[in-house]
Amino acid sequence: MKKVIYFSLFLFVVHTSSAQCNQFAFGFGNNNSTPMYNVQGTVEVILNTNNTITLTTGANFSTAAGPDVRVFLVDRGSLTNSQLKNTAMFLSRPKIEMGMLPSTGSTVTGNRTFAKTIPSNVIISNFNTVYFYCQAFNQFWDFGSFTPFSTSNCNFLDAATFKNNDFNVYPNPVNTVLKIKDYSTEIKEVSIYNSLGQLVLHKTTNFEEINMEQLFGGLYSLQVTDLNGNQYFKNVLKE
């Protein structure tokens, strides 16, 4: 049960590099039934080289407050705008839950930042929609579009930083010693970051085994850097 809680509630902000690609969302105002739910202002989606994605709202952002309004990034596939308003169709699509808006007051406004590690089972270049959804009442809120990230507008998308399957780690969850195997490139260093993005462990030798016994239980980001400077990432759960 503890494992499920860690993964479902995890909002991860990892150590970031300076390289990133960004797209602004557009075309909000799709809720004709309840116009007060419509989103106004700046919404930006940022793809980072450390396998995370960030969503920010600007100072001019506003929407109606609700009891459980969450924001998602969605691969809408071939769904039309009309179909996307159907929450069952929205829920059937690949998505990343970025976070929940405040529920107090009548309006949500201003700057906010949400960040998530990109799940290994999604293709981020297929994502093109920012979707606001009231989960408690299964209520459509609003959505907007953004230009999908691709090699033509994001030059690091095909780089090794997004190849998460170039090595394996076990056991995961881990209690004491984490082992790295099946890596296809020579490792230069290994770093581990906690959920606050703080470096908690760093190794430049003996990479095959990493003693995590002294770390607190929780979810960590394992970063492996090869001799060419390419970075690879895995999420590791410490019991």
Short mmCIF file of C-alpha atoms in Angstrom, two decimals:
data_model
loop_
_atom_site.label_atom_id
_atom_site.label_comp_id
_atom_site.label_asym_id
_atom_site.label_seq_id
_atom_site.Cartn_x
_atom_site.Cartn_y
_atom_site.Cartn_z
CA MET A 1 0.00 0.00 0.00
CA LYS A 2 2.85 2.37 0.84
CA LYS A 3 4.30 1.85 -2.63
CA VAL A 4 1.02 2.87 -4.29
CA ILE A 5 0.74 6.02 -2.18
CA TYR A 6 4.28 7.10 -3.01
CA PHE A 7 3.72 6.79 -6.74
CA SER A 8 0.21 8.22 -6.93
CA LEU A 9 0.95 11.34 -4.88
CA PHE A 10 4.41 11.99 -6.23
CA LEU A 11 4.94 15.48 -7.63
CA PHE A 12 8.58 15.45 -8.57
CA VAL A 13 10.89 18.41 -9.07
CA VAL A 14 14.32 17.05 -9.97
CA HIS A 15 17.70 18.63 -10.50
CA THR A 16 17.36 20.56 -13.75
CA SER A 17 19.72 21.61 -16.47
CA SER A 18 19.56 24.83 -18.43
CA ALA A 19 18.38 23.23 -21.67
CA GLN A 20 14.64 23.17 -22.23
CA CYS A 21 11.98 23.60 -24.90
CA ASN A 22 8.74 25.49 -24.40
CA GLN A 23 5.35 25.91 -26.05
CA PHE A 24 2.49 28.23 -25.10
CA ALA A 25 -1.02 26.80 -24.94
CA PHE A 26 -3.75 28.50 -26.95
CA GLY A 27 -7.40 28.07 -27.87
CA PHE A 28 -8.95 27.98 -24.40
CA GLY A 29 -12.60 28.97 -23.94
CA ASN A 30 -14.23 25.70 -25.00
CA ASN A 31 -16.80 25.39 -22.21
CA ASN A 32 -19.98 26.79 -23.73
CA SER A 33 -22.19 25.27 -21.03
CA THR A 34 -20.48 27.02 -18.11
CA PRO A 35 -18.39 29.92 -19.46
CA MET A 36 -17.09 30.87 -16.01
CA TYR A 37 -14.98 27.68 -16.08
CA ASN A 38 -13.08 28.84 -19.15
CA VAL A 39 -9.36 29.47 -18.74
CA GLN A 40 -7.87 32.86 -19.53
CA GLY A 41 -4.27 34.05 -19.60
CA THR A 42 -0.88 32.47 -20.16
CA VAL A 43 -0.30 28.73 -19.86
CA GLU A 44 3.15 27.42 -20.83
CA VAL A 45 4.40 23.84 -21.23
CA ILE A 46 8.14 23.29 -20.76
CA LEU A 47 10.04 20.13 -21.72
CA ASN A 48 13.30 19.66 -19.80
CA THR A 49 16.32 17.51 -20.66
CA ASN A 50 16.14 15.61 -17.36
CA ASN A 51 12.99 13.73 -18.43
CA THR A 52 10.62 16.09 -16.63
CA ILE A 53 7.89 18.34 -17.95
CA THR A 54 6.67 21.57 -16.38
CA LEU A 55 3.43 23.53 -16.71
CA THR A 56 3.29 27.15 -15.60
CA THR A 57 0.53 29.74 -15.48
CA GLY A 58 1.20 33.46 -15.86
CA ALA A 59 0.24 36.43 -13.72
CA ASN A 60 -2.76 36.98 -16.02
CA PHE A 61 -4.09 33.43 -15.59
CA SER A 62 -7.61 32.94 -14.24
CA THR A 63 -10.38 30.37 -14.05
CA ALA A 64 -13.24 29.61 -11.68
CA ALA A 65 -12.26 27.79 -8.49
CA GLY A 66 -13.70 24.32 -7.97
CA PRO A 67 -13.55 21.55 -5.36
CA ASP A 68 -11.15 19.28 -7.25
CA VAL A 69 -9.96 20.93 -10.48
CA ARG A 70 -6.89 19.22 -11.87
CA VAL A 71 -4.74 20.04 -14.87
CA PHE A 72 -3.52 17.37 -17.27
CA LEU A 73 -1.36 17.13 -20.36
CA VAL A 74 -3.12 14.91 -22.88
CA ASP A 75 -2.41 13.01 -26.07
CA ARG A 76 -5.82 13.62 -27.65
CA GLY A 77 -5.16 11.44 -30.68
CA SER A 78 -7.88 11.99 -33.29
CA LEU A 79 -10.52 13.31 -30.87
CA THR A 80 -12.39 16.38 -32.09
CA ASN A 81 -13.01 19.35 -29.81
CA SER A 82 -16.57 18.16 -29.28
CA GLN A 83 -15.44 14.65 -28.38
CA LEU A 84 -12.76 15.95 -26.03
CA LYS A 85 -15.43 17.67 -23.93
CA ASN A 86 -16.81 14.21 -23.18
CA THR A 87 -14.96 13.29 -19.99
CA ALA A 88 -15.15 9.55 -20.72
CA MET A 89 -13.27 10.11 -23.98
CA PHE A 90 -10.76 12.37 -22.23
CA LEU A 91 -10.16 9.73 -19.55
CA SER A 92 -9.51 7.09 -22.22
CA ARG A 93 -6.53 8.99 -23.65
CA PRO A 94 -2.87 8.90 -22.51
CA LYS A 95 -2.37 11.72 -20.01
CA ILE A 96 -0.09 13.14 -17.33
CA GLU A 97 -1.72 14.65 -14.26
CA MET A 98 0.28 17.79 -13.48
CA GLY A 99 -1.46 18.96 -10.30
CA MET A 100 -4.55 20.41 -8.66
CA LEU A 101 -5.70 24.03 -8.52
CA PRO A 102 -6.64 25.66 -5.19
CA SER A 103 -10.29 25.22 -4.24
CA THR A 104 -10.74 28.28 -2.01
CA GLY A 105 -12.41 31.50 -3.13
CA SER A 106 -14.36 31.97 -6.32
CA THR A 107 -11.47 32.41 -8.78
CA VAL A 108 -8.00 30.91 -9.25
CA THR A 109 -5.51 33.47 -10.54
CA GLY A 110 -1.82 34.13 -11.00
CA ASN A 111 1.47 32.31 -11.29
CA ARG A 112 1.62 28.61 -10.56
CA THR A 113 4.11 25.88 -11.44
CA PHE A 114 3.56 22.13 -11.74
CA ALA A 115 6.31 19.64 -12.61
CA LYS A 116 6.28 15.91 -13.26
CA THR A 117 8.64 13.17 -14.34
CA ILE A 118 7.54 11.89 -17.76
CA PRO A 119 6.14 8.35 -17.36
CA SER A 120 8.03 5.69 -19.28
CA ASN A 121 4.83 4.43 -20.94
CA VAL A 122 3.99 7.64 -22.84
CA ILE A 123 5.39 9.25 -25.99
CA ILE A 124 5.71 12.89 -25.04
CA SER A 125 5.90 14.06 -28.66
CA ASN A 126 2.27 12.91 -29.09
CA PHE A 127 0.99 15.25 -26.36
CA ASN A 128 -0.73 18.40 -27.58
CA THR A 129 -3.47 19.40 -25.10
CA VAL A 130 -3.73 21.09 -21.69
CA TYR A 131 -6.93 19.84 -20.04
CA PHE A 132 -8.65 21.17 -16.91
CA TYR A 133 -10.99 18.66 -15.26
CA CYS A 134 -13.02 18.61 -12.03
CA GLN A 135 -12.34 15.07 -10.90
CA ALA A 136 -14.67 15.04 -7.88
CA PHE A 137 -17.73 15.65 -10.08
CA ASN A 138 -16.43 14.23 -13.38
CA GLN A 139 -16.92 17.71 -14.85
CA PHE A 140 -15.28 19.09 -17.98
CA TRP A 141 -13.67 22.48 -17.22
CA ASP A 142 -11.74 23.69 -20.27
CA PHE A 143 -8.90 22.74 -22.58
CA GLY A 144 -6.35 24.38 -24.83
CA SER A 145 -3.82 23.18 -27.37
CA PHE A 146 -0.07 23.47 -27.75
CA THR A 147 2.28 22.57 -30.58
CA PRO A 148 3.66 19.07 -29.90
CA PHE A 149 7.36 18.83 -29.12
CA SER A 150 9.33 17.31 -31.97
CA THR A 151 12.87 17.19 -33.31
CA SER A 152 12.03 20.21 -35.47
CA ASN A 153 11.19 22.50 -32.52
CA CYS A 154 13.13 20.80 -29.70
CA ASN A 155 16.64 19.79 -30.68
CA PHE A 156 17.34 17.49 -27.73
CA LEU A 157 14.24 15.28 -28.11
CA ASP A 158 16.19 12.55 -29.88
CA ALA A 159 19.15 12.77 -27.49
CA ALA A 160 20.16 10.08 -25.04
CA THR A 161 18.70 12.04 -22.15
CA PHE A 162 15.28 10.61 -23.00
CA LYS A 163 16.37 7.00 -23.41
CA ASN A 164 15.22 5.59 -20.09
CA ASN A 165 15.70 1.94 -20.98
CA ASP A 166 19.45 1.97 -21.62
CA PHE A 167 20.09 0.32 -18.24
CA ASN A 168 18.25 -1.58 -15.55
CA VAL A 169 18.17 -1.15 -11.79
CA TYR A 170 17.11 -3.71 -9.19
CA PRO A 171 15.64 -4.35 -6.75
CA ASN A 172 13.12 -1.55 -7.14
CA PRO A 173 11.74 -0.85 -4.55
CA VAL A 174 15.06 -1.12 -2.73
CA ASN A 175 15.83 -1.42 0.97
CA THR A 176 19.63 -1.39 1.11
CA VAL A 177 21.74 -1.97 -2.03
CA LEU A 178 20.61 -0.88 -5.50
CA LYS A 179 22.30 -2.64 -8.42
CA ILE A 180 22.81 -1.27 -11.94
CA LYS A 181 23.11 -3.71 -14.83
CA ASP A 182 22.81 -4.02 -18.61
CA TYR A 183 24.11 -0.54 -19.32
CA SER A 184 25.32 -0.15 -22.90
CA THR A 185 27.73 2.73 -22.37
CA GLU A 186 30.62 3.42 -20.02
CA ILE A 187 29.45 5.25 -16.91
CA LYS A 188 31.21 8.39 -15.67
CA GLU A 189 29.13 9.14 -12.57
CA VAL A 190 25.91 8.31 -10.77
CA SER A 191 23.81 10.84 -8.83
CA ILE A 192 20.66 10.43 -6.75
CA TYR A 193 18.23 13.29 -6.06
CA ASN A 194 15.40 13.40 -3.54
CA SER A 195 11.88 14.73 -4.18
CA LEU A 196 13.06 18.30 -3.48
CA GLY A 197 15.67 18.08 -6.22
CA GLN A 198 18.52 17.90 -3.69
CA LEU A 199 21.60 15.78 -4.42
CA VAL A 200 21.76 13.10 -1.72
CA LEU A 201 24.29 10.65 -3.18
CA HIS A 202 27.05 10.85 -5.79
CA LYS A 203 29.44 8.15 -7.03
CA THR A 204 32.31 8.27 -9.50
CA THR A 205 33.49 4.65 -8.98
CA ASN A 206 31.96 1.23 -8.24
CA PHE A 207 28.73 2.03 -10.06
CA GLU A 208 27.31 -1.49 -10.08
CA GLU A 209 26.16 -1.33 -6.45
CA ILE A 210 24.79 1.74 -4.63
CA ASN A 211 24.17 1.60 -0.89
CA MET A 212 20.91 3.44 -0.16
CA GLU A 213 20.43 2.12 3.36
CA GLN A 214 20.96 5.53 4.99
CA LEU A 215 18.38 7.33 2.85
CA PHE A 216 14.85 7.99 4.07
CA GLY A 217 11.99 6.09 2.49
CA GLY A 218 10.49 7.75 -0.57
CA LEU A 219 10.87 8.22 -4.30
CA TYR A 220 14.25 9.27 -5.74
CA SER A 221 15.59 10.13 -9.19
CA LEU A 222 18.67 8.17 -10.26
CA GLN A 223 20.79 10.02 -12.83
CA VAL A 224 23.50 8.15 -14.75
CA THR A 225 25.99 10.17 -16.81
CA ASP A 226 28.15 8.47 -19.43
CA LEU A 227 31.60 9.50 -20.70
CA ASN A 228 30.02 11.56 -23.51
CA GLY A 229 27.96 13.60 -21.06
CA ASN A 230 24.66 11.94 -21.95
CA GLN A 231 22.28 11.55 -19.02
CA TYR A 232 19.84 8.74 -18.28
CA PHE A 233 17.17 8.65 -15.59
CA LYS A 234 15.25 6.12 -13.52
CA ASN A 235 12.82 6.55 -10.64
CA VAL A 236 13.75 4.46 -7.61
CA LEU A 237 11.54 3.78 -4.59
CA LYS A 238 13.39 3.46 -1.26
CA GLU A 239 11.47 1.41 1.30
#
